Coordinates of C-alpha atoms and ligand atoms in Angstrom, one line a residue:
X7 CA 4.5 -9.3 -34.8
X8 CA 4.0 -12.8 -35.2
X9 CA 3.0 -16.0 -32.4
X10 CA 6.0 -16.4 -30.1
X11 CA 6.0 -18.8 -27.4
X12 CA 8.1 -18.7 -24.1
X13 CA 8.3 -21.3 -20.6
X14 CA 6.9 -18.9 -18.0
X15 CA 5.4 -15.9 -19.3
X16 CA 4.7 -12.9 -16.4
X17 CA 1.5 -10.7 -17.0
X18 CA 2.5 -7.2 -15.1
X19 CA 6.4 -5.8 -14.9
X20 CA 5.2 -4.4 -10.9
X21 CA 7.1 -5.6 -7.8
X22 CA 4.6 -9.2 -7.5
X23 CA 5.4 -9.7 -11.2
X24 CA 9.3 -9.1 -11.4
X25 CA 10.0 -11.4 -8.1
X26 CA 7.9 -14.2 -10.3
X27 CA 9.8 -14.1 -12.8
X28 CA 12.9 -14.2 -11.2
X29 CA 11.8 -17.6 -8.9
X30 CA 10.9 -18.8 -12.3
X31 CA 13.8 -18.0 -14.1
X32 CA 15.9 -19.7 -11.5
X33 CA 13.9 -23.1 -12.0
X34 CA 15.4 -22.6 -15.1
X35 CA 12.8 -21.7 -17.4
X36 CA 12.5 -19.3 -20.0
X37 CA 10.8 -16.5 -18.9
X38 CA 9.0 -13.6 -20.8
X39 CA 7.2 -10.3 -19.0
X40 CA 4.5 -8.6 -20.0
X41 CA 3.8 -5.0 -19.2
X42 CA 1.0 -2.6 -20.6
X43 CA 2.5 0.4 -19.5
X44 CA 5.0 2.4 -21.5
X45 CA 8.4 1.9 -20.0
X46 CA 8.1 5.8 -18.4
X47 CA 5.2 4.3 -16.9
X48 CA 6.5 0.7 -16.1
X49 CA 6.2 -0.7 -12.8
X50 CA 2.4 -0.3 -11.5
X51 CA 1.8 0.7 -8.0
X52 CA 5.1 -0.9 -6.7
X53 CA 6.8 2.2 -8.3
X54 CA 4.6 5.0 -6.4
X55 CA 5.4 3.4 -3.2
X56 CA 7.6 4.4 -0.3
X57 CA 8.8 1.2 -0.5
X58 CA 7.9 0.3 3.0
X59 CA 7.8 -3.8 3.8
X60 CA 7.1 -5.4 6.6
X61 CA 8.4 -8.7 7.7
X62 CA 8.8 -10.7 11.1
X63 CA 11.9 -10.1 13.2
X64 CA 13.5 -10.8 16.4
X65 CA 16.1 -7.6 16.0
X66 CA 19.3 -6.2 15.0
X67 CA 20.8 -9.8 14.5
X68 CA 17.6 -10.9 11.7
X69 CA 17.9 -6.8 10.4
X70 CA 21.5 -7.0 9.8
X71 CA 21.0 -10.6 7.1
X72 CA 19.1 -7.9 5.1
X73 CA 21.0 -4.7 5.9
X74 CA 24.7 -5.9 6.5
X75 CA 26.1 -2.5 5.3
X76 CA 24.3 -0.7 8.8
X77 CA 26.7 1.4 10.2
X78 CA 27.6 1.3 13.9
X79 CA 26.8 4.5 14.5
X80 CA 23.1 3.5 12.9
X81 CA 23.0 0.7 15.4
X82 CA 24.0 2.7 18.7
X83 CA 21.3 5.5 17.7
X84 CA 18.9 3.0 16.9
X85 CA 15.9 1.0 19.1
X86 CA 14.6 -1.1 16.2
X87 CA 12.7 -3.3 18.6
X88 CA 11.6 -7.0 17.3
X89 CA 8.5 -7.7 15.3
X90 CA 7.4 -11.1 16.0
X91 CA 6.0 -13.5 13.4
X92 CA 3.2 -13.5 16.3
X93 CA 2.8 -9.8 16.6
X94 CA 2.5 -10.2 12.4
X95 CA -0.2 -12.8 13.1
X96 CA -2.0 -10.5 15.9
X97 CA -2.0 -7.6 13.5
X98 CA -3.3 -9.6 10.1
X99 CA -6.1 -11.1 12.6
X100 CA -6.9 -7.6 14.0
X101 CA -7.0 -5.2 10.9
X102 CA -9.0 -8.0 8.8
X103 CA -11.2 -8.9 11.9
X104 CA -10.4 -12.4 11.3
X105 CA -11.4 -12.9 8.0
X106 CA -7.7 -13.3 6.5
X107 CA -7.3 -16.9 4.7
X108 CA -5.4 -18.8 7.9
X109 CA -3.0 -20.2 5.1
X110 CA -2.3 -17.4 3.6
X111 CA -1.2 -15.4 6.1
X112 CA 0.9 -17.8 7.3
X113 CA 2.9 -18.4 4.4
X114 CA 3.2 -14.4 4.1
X115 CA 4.6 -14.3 7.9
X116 CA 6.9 -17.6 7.5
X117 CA 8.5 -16.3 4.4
X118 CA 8.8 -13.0 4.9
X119 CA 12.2 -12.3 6.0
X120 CA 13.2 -15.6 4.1
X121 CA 12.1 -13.6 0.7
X122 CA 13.6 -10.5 2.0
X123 CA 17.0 -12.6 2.1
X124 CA 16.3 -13.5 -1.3
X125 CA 15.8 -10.1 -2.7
X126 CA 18.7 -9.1 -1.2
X127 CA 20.5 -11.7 -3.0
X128 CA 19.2 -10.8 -6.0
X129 CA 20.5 -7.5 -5.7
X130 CA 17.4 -5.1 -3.8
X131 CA 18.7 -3.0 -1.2
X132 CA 16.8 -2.1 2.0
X133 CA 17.5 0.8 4.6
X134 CA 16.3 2.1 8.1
X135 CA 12.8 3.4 7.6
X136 CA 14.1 6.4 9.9
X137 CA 11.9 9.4 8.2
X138 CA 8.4 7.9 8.1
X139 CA 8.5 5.4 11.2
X140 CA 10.5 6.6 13.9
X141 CA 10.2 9.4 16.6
X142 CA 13.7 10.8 18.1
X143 CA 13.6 9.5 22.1
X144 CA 15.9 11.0 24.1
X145 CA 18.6 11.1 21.2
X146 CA 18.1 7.5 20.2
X147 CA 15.6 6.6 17.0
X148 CA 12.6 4.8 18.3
X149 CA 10.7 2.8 15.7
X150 CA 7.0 2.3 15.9
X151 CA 4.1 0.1 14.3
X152 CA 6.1 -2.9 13.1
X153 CA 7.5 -1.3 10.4
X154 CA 11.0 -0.5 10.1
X155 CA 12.6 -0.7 7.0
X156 CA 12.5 0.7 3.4
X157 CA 13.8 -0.4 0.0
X158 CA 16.7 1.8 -1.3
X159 CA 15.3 4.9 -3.5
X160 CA 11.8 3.8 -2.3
X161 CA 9.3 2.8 -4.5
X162 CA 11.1 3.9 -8.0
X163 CA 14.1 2.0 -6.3
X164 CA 12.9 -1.2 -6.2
X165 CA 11.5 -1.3 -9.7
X166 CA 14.7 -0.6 -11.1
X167 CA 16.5 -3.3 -9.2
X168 CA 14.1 -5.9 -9.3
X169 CA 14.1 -4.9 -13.3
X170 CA 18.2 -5.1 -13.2
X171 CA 17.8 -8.3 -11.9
X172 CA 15.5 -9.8 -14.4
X173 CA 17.9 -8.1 -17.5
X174 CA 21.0 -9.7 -15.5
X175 CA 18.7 -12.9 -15.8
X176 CA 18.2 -12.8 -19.2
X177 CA 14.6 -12.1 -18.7
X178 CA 12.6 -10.3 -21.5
X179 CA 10.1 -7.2 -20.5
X180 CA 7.6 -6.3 -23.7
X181 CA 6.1 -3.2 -22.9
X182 CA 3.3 -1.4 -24.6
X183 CA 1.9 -5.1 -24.3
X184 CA -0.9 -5.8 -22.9
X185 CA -2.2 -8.9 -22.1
X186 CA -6.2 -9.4 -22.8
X187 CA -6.9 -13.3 -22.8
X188 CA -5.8 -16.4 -21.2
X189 CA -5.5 -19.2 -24.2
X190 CA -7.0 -22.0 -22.7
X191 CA -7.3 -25.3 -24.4
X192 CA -8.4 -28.2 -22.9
X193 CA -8.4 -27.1 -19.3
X194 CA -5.3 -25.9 -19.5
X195 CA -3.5 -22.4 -19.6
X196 CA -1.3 -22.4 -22.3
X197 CA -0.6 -18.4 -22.9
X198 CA -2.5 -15.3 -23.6
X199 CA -3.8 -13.2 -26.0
X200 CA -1.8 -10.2 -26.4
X201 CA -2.2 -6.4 -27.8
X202 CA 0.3 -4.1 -28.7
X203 CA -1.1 -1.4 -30.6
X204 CA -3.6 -2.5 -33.1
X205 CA -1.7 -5.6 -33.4
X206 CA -3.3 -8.6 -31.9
X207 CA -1.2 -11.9 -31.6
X208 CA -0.9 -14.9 -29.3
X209 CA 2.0 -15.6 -27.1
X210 CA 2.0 -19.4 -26.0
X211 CA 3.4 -20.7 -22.9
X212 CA 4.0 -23.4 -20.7
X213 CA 2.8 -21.4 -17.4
X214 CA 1.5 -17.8 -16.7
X215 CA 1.8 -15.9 -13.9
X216 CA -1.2 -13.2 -13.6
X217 CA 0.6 -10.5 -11.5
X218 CA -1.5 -7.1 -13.0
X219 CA -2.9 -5.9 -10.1
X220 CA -6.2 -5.2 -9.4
X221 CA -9.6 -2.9 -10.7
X222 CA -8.4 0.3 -8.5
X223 CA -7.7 2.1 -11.6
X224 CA -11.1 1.2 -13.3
X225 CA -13.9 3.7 -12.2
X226 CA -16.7 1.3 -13.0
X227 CA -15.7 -1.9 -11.7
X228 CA -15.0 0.1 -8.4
X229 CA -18.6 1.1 -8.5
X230 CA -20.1 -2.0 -9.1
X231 CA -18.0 -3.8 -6.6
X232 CA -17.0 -1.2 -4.2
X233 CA -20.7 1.2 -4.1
X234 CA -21.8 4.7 -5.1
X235 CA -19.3 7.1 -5.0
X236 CA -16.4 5.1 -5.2
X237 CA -16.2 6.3 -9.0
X238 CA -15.8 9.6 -7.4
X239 CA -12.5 8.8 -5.7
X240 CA -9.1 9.8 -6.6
X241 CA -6.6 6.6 -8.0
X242 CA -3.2 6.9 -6.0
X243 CA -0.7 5.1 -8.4
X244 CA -0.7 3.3 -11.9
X245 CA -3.8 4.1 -14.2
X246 CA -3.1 0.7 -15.6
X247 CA -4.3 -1.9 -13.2
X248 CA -8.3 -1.9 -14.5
X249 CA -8.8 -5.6 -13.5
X250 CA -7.6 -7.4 -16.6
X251 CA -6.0 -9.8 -14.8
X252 CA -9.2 -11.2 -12.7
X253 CA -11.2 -11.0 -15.6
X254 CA -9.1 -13.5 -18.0
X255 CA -8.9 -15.7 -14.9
X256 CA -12.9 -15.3 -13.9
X257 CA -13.6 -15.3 -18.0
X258 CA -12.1 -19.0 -17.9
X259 CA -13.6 -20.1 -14.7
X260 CA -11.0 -19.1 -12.2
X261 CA -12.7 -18.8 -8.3
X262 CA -13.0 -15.6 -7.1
X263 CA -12.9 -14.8 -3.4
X264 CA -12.3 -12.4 -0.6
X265 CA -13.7 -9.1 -0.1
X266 CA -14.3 -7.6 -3.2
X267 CA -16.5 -4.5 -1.5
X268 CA -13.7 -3.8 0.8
X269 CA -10.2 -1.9 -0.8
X270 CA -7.3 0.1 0.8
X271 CA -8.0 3.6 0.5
X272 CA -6.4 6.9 2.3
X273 CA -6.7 10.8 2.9
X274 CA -5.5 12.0 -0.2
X275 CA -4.7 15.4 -1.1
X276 CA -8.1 17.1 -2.0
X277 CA -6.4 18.1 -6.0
X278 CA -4.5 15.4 -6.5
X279 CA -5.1 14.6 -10.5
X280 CA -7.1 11.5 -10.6
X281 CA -4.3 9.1 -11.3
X282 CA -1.0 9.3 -9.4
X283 CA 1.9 11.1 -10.5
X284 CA 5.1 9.9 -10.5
X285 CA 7.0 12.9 -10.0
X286 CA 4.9 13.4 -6.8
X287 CA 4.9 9.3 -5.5
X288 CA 3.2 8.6 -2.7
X289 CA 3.5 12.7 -1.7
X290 CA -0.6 13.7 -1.8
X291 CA -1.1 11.3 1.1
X292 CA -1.3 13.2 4.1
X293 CA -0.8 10.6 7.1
X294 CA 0.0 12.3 10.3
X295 CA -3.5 13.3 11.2
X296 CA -3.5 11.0 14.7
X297 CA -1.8 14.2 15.9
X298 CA -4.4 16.7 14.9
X299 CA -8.3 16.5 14.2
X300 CA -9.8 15.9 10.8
X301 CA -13.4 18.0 10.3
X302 CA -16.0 17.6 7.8
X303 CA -18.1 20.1 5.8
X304 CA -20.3 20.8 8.8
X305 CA -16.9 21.8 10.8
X306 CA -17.3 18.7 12.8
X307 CA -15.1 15.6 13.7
X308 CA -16.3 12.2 12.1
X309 CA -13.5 9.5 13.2
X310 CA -11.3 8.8 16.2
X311 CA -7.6 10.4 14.4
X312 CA -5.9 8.7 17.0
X313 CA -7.8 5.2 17.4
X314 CA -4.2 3.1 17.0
X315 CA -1.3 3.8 15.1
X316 CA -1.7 5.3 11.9
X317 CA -0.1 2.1 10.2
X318 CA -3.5 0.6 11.7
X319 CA -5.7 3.5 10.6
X320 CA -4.9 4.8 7.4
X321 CA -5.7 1.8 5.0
X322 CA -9.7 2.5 6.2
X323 CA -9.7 6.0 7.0
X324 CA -10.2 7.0 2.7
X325 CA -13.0 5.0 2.8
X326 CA -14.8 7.3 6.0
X327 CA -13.7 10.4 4.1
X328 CA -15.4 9.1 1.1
X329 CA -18.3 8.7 3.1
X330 CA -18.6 12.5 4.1
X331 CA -20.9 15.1 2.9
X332 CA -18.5 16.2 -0.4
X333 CA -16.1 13.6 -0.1
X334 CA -13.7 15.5 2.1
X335 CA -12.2 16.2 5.4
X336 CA -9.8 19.4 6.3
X337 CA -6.8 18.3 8.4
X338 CA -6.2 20.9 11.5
X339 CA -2.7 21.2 13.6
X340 CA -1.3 24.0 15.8
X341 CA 2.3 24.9 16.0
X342 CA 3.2 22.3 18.7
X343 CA 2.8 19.5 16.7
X344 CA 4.3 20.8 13.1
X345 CA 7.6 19.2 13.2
X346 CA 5.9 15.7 13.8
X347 CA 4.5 16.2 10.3
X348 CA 5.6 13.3 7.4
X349 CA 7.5 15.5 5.1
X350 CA 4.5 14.9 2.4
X351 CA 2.9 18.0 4.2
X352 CA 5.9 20.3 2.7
X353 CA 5.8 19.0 -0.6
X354 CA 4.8 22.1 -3.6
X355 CA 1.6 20.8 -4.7
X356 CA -0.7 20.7 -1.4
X357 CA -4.2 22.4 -0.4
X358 CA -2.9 24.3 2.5
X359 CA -4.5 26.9 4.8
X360 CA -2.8 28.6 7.8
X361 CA -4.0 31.2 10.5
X362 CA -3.2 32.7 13.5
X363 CA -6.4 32.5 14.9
X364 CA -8.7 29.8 14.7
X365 CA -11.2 31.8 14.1
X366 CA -9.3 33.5 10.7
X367 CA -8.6 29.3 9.7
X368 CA -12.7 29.1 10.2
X369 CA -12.8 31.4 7.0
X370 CA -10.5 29.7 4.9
X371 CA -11.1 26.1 5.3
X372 CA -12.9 26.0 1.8
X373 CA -16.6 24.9 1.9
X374 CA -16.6 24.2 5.7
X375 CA -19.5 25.5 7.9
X376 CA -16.9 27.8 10.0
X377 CA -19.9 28.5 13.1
X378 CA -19.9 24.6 13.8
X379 CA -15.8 24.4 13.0
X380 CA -15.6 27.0 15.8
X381 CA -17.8 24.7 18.4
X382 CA -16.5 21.7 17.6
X383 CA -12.7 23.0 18.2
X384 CA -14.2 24.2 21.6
X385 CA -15.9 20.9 22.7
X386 CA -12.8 19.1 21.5
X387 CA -10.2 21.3 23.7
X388 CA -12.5 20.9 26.5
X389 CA -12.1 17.5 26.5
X390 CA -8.9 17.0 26.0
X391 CA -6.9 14.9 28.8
X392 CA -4.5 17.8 29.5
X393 CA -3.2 15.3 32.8
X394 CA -1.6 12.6 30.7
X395 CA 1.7 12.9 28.9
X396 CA 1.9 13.1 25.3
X397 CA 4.0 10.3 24.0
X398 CA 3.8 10.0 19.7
X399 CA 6.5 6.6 20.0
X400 CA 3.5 4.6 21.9
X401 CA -0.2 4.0 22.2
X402 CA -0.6 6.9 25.0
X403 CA -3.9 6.9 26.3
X404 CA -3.6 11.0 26.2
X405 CA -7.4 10.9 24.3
X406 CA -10.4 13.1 25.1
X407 CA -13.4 12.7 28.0
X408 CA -16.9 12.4 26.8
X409 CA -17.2 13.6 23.4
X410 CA -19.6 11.9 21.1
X411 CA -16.7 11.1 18.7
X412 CA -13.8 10.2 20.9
X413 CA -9.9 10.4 20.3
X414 CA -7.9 8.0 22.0
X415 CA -4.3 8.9 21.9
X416 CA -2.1 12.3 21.1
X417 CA -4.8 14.5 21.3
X418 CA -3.4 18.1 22.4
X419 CA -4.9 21.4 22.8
X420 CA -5.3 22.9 19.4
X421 CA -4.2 26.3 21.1
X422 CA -1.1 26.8 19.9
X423 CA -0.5 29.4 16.3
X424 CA 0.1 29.4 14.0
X425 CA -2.8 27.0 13.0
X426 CA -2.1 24.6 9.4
X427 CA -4.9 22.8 7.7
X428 CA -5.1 20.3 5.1
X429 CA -7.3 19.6 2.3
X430 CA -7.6 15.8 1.8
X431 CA -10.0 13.4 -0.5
X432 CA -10.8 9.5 -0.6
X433 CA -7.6 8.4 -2.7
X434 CA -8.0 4.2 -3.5
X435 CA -5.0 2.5 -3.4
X436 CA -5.3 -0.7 -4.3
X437 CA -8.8 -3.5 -4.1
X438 CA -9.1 -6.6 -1.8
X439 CA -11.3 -8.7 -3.9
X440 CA -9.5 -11.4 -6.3
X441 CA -8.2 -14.8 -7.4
X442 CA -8.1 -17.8 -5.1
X443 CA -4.5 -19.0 -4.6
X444 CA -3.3 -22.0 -3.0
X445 CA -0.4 -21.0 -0.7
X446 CA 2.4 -22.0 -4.0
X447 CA 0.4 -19.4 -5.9
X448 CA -1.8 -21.8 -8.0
X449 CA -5.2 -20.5 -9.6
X450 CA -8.1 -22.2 -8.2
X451 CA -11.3 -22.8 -9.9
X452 CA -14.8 -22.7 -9.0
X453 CA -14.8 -26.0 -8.4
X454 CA -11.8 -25.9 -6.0
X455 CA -9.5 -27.2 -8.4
X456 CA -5.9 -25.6 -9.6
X457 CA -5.8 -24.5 -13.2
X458 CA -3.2 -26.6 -15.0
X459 CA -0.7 -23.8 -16.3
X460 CA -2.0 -20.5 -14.5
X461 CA -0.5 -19.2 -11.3
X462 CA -1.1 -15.7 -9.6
X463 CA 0.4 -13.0 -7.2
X464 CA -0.1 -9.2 -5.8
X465 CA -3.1 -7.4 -5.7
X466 CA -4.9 -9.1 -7.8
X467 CA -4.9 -12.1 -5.5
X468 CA -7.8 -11.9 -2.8
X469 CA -8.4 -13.4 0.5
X470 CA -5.7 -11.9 2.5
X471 CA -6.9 -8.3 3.3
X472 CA -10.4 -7.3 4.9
X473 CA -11.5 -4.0 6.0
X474 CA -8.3 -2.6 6.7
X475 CA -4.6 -3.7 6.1
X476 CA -1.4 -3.0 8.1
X477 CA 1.3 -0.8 6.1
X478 CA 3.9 -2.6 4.4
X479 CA 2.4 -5.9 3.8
X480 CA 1.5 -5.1 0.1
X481 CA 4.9 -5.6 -0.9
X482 CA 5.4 -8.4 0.8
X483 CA 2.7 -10.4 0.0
X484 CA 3.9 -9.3 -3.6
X485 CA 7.2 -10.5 -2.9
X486 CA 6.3 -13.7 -1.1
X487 CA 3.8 -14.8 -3.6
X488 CA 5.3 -14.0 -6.5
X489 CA 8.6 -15.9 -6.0
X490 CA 6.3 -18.9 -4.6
X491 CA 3.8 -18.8 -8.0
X492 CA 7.1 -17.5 -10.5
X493 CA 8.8 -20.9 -8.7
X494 CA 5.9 -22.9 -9.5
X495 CA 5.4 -21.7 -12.5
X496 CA 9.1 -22.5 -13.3
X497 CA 8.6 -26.1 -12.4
X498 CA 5.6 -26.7 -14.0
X499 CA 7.0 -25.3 -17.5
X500 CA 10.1 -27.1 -17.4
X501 CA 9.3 -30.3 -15.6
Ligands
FAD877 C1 0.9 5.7 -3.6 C2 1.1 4.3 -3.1 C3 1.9 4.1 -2.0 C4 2.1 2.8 -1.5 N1 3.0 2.5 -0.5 C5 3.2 1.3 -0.1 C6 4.3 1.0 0.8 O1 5.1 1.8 1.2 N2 4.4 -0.3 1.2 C7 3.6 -1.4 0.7 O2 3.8 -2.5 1.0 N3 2.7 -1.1 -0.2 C8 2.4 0.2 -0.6 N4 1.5 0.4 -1.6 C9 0.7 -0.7 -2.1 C10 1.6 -1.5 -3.1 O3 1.9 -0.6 -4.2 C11 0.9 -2.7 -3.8 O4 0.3 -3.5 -2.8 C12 1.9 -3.5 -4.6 O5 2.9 -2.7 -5.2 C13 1.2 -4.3 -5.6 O6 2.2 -4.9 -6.4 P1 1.7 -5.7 -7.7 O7 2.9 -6.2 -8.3 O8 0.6 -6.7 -7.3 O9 1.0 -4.6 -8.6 P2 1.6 -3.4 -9.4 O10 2.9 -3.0 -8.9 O11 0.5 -2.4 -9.6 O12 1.9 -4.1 -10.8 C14 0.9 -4.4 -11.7 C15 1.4 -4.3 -13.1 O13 0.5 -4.9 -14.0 C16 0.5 -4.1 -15.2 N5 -0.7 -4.5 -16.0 C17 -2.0 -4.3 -15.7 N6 -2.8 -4.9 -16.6 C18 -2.0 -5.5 -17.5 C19 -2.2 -6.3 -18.7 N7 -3.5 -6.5 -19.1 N8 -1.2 -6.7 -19.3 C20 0.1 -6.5 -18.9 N9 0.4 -5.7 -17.8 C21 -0.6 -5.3 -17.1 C22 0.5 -2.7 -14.7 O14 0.9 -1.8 -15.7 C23 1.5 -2.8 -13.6 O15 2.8 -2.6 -14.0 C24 1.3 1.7 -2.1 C25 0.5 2.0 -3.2 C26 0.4 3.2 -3.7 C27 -0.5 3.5 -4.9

C-alpha cells in the first residue's frame, strides 16, 4: 500500500471514534477511520457494552425526542422519573470526590441529551432500560439510579448503526490498521504512521482524531500506572486498547492529566478468560451483590454491598476485590432475593455454588476458610435491621447494627434455602488517566497549548473520572466528545 492522504482521519472504529467521524463528515470533510481490530473484532469496548447511557432529563416529554416510537402501554406502566442536569452534576461531583475537570463535566451534562438527539438522527436507536434498571412497584416499572435507557441490541447494536451511519456517509473504515505514530512536522499534526501487517506506510491528513481507548488491555502499563497486581486482573472488553493512542500524543508532547492510578474496574466472573468475549458481552459481571454479602478467603465481609446504588458502587468495587487475599470475593444470596438477580447470574459460563444449608455452601465456596464463613454469616444475621422494610427501588436504610463492616441498605437475613454463591475476580474496564482536552476536544500540550491538527475523545481522554464513575457516562462522554473533536476536526481540515 502506498501514502494516502485524507481531511479528517479517526484513530479507533469504537463508539467515541464513529460519532467523530460522523460530526466531521458533516463539516464536510473527508473522513477516513482507522481500526486495529479485525472487523470480527471491530468496535472496542463500545461493542461489549450493555449499551447503557446516561443523559440529563426532565421526563417522558425530553424521553420521547429520543424514543418517539414508546408505546402507550410503555408509558402507563412506566415511572421513568426525571434526571436533572443537577442530579448529573451532584453525581459526577460525588463519585469523583470533586476532582472531575469543572468544564468538562459540564459540557458532558449540557450536551448530553442534545447528542442523544443527534444520534438518533443519525439513525441509533434507544429503548427502556427495563431489565437492568428497573424494579416492578406495585405493577408499574420503577426506574432507579439515573439511568434509564439503552441503545437498541445493546452494545453490538450501537456499533453496527453508528458503523451504518458512517458507510451511508461515505466514510471509509481500514481495519487490520493500526495506527503507531502521529506525523508531526512543524508543530503540527498532519497524519500518522500506520501498520497493516508488515506493511508500514504514512497516511497524511489535515486533522486526527485519537479515539483508541485507553491502556486497560496492556498488562504492563496497568502495573506501572495502576500498582502491583493490577497485571493480575482480568480485561473486560477489547484486547486492543494497549494505550497507543496516549503514547503518540505523550511521544509528541501532548499534556497528560487526570488520574492515571485510578481505573473503572468490577466483580468479574472468577474464569472469565483474560480478555472479554464477545459471545458472552458484558455477561461475567455479576452486579446485584447490594442484595446479598460478598466474603473473602477468610469467610469474611470486606466492603459495605449496599453503600448506594450499585450504579454508584460497582465502578470501584473490582478494585477492593483486587485488593483481597487471592484476588477474589464469593457472592452469597438465599432464595428470597434470587429473582432480583441481573439475568448475567443465569448465563452458561458462571462459577456457581448452591446449598441448602449454609453450612454445606461453607464447603463448597472454593478456597474459602468455611469456620470464619460460618461466623461471619452469624454476626451479619444478627445485625441485620429486621424492623425496617426492604425496598430494592430506593436507598432504604434496611442496613445492619454494629458490625465492624457495615451494610447500609437491602440487607436481609441470609436464612432462606436454597443458598447461591458466586465466584467473582477484579475485571478492569476501562483507565482514567489520559489526554488533556479543551471542551471542543482539542489536544493540549504540556505547555497548555492546543496541538495544531490533533483532537481526541473516549477513554483515552482523562480528567473526567476519579475513583469511581457513575454507569452510563462512558458512552456519553464518547458520544459527546467525539461529535465535539470529529466537528472540530472537520473545521479545521476544511477551513
Ligand atoms: C464489558 C463492558 C461493559 C460496559 N458497559 C457500559 C455501559 O453499559 N454503558 C457505558 O456507558 N459504558 C460501558 N462500558 C464502558 C464503555 O465501553 C467505554 O467507556 C466506551 O465504550 C469507550 O469508547 P471509546 O470509543 O473511547 O473506546 P472503544 O470503544 O474501546 O474504542 C477504541 C477503539 O480503538 C481501537 N484501537 C486501539 N488502538 C488502536 C490503534 N493503534 N490504531 C487503530 N485503532 C486502535 C480499538 O480496536 C477500538 O476499536 C463498558 C465496558 C465494558 C468493557
Amino acid at each position: 500500500m502506498t501514502t494516502r492522504d485524507t481531511q479528517v482521519l479517526v484513530v479507533g472504529a469504537g463508539n467515541a471514534a464513529l460519532s467523530a467521524a460522523l460530526a466531521a463528515a458533516e463539516q464536510g470533510a473527508r473522513v477516513l477511520v482507522l481500526e486495529r481490530a479485525p472487523f470480527d473484532e471491530r468496535g472496542g469496548n463500545s461493542r461489549f457494552t450493555a449499551g447503557a447511557i446516561r443523559f440529563a432529563h426532565n421526563g417522558l416529554q425530553d424521553l420521547l425526542t429520543v424514543m418517539p416510537d414508546l408505546t402507550m402501554e410503555e408509558r402507563e406502566k412506566t415511572d421513568f422519573g426525571t434526571y436533572t442536569r443537577d442530579d448529573y452534576f451532584d453525581d459526577m461531583g460525588r463519585v469523583t470526590r470533586f476532582r472531575a475537570d469543572p468544564d468538562l463535566v459540564e459540557t458532558l451534562i449540557d450536551n448530553s441529551l442534545a447528542t442523544l438527539q443527534w444520534m438518533k438522527a443519525k439513525g441509533v436507536r434507544f429503548q427502556p432500560s427495563y431489565g437492568r434498571q428497573a424494579f416492578k412497584v406495585d405493577g408499574r416499572f420503577r426506574f432507579w439510579g439515573g439511568l434509564c435507557l439503552e441503545t437498541w441490541g445493546g452494545g453490538p447494536g450501537l456499533v453496527d448503526m453508528l458503523t451504518a451511519a458512517a458507510e451511508k456517509a461515505g466514510i471509509e473504515i481500514l481495519y487490520e490498521t493500526r495506527a503507531v505514530d502521529l506525523i508531526h512536522e512543524k508543530g503540527e499534526v498532519r497524519g500518522v504512521v500506520a501498520r497493516r501487517g508488515q506493511e508500514i506506510f504514512d497516511i497524511r491528513a489535515g486533522a486526527v482524531v485519537l479515539a483508541a481507548g485507553g491502556f486497560e488491555a496492556n498488562a504492563e502499563w496497568r502495573t506501572r500506572y495502576l500498582g502491583p497486581g493490577w497485571d493480575l486482573a482480568r480485561v473486560r472488553g477489547t484486547r486492543f486498547n494497549t494505550g497507543d493512542g496516549i503514547r503518540m500524543a505523550l511521544d509528541i508532547g501532548a499534556m497528560s492529566t487526570g488520574n492515571w492510578s485510578g481505573c473503572h474496574a468490577v466483580g468479574w466472573d472468577r474464569n472469565a478468560p483474560e480478555f472479554g468475549d464477545l459471545t458472552v458481552g458484558d455477561g461475567f459481571q455479576k452486579h446485584s451483590y447490594p442484595f446479598g454479602i460478598m466474603v473473602n478467603a477468610a469467610g469474611r465481609r470486606f466492603v459495605d454491598e449496599g453503600a448506594d446504588f450499585r450504579n454508584y458502587t460497582y465502578a470501584k468495587y473490582g478494585r477492593v476485590i483486587l485488593d483481597q487475599p487471592g484476588q477474589f470475593a464469593w457472592q452469597v444470596f438465599d432464595s428470597k432475593v434470587v429473582h432480583l438477580l441481573r439475568d448475567e447470574y443465569r448465563i452458561r459460563r458462571v462459577t456457581k455454588a448452591t446449598a441448602n444449608t449454609l453450612e454445606e455452601l461453607a464447603g463448597k465456596l472454593d478456597d474459602v476458610d468455611a469456620k470464619g464463613f460460618l461466623e461471619e454469616v452469624a454476626a451479619y444475621n444478627a445485625a441485620v435491621m429486621t424492623d425496617v422494610p426492604f425496598n430494592p427501588t430506593i436507598k432504604d436504610g434496611r442496613g445492619t447494627r454494629g458490625l465492624a463492616v457495615p451494610k447500609s441498605n437491602w440487607a436481609n437475613l441470609l436464612d432462606a434455602p436454597p443458598f447461591e454463591a458466586y465466584a467473582t475476580t477484579c475485571g478492569i474496564t476501562f483507565t482514567f488517566g489520559g489526554l488533556k482536552i479543551t471542551t471542543e476536544g482539542h489536544v493540549i500540550d504540556s505547555d497548555g497549548a492546543p496541538i495544531p491538527g490533533l483532537y481526541a475523545a473516549g477513554e483515552l481522554v482523562g480528567g473526567l473520572f476519579y475513583f469511581n464513575y457513575p454507569g452510563g457516562t462512558g458512552l456519553m462522554s464518547g458520544s459527546v466528545f467525539g461529535r465535539l473533536a470529529g466537528s472540530s476536526a472537520g473545521r479545521a481540515a476544511t477551513g
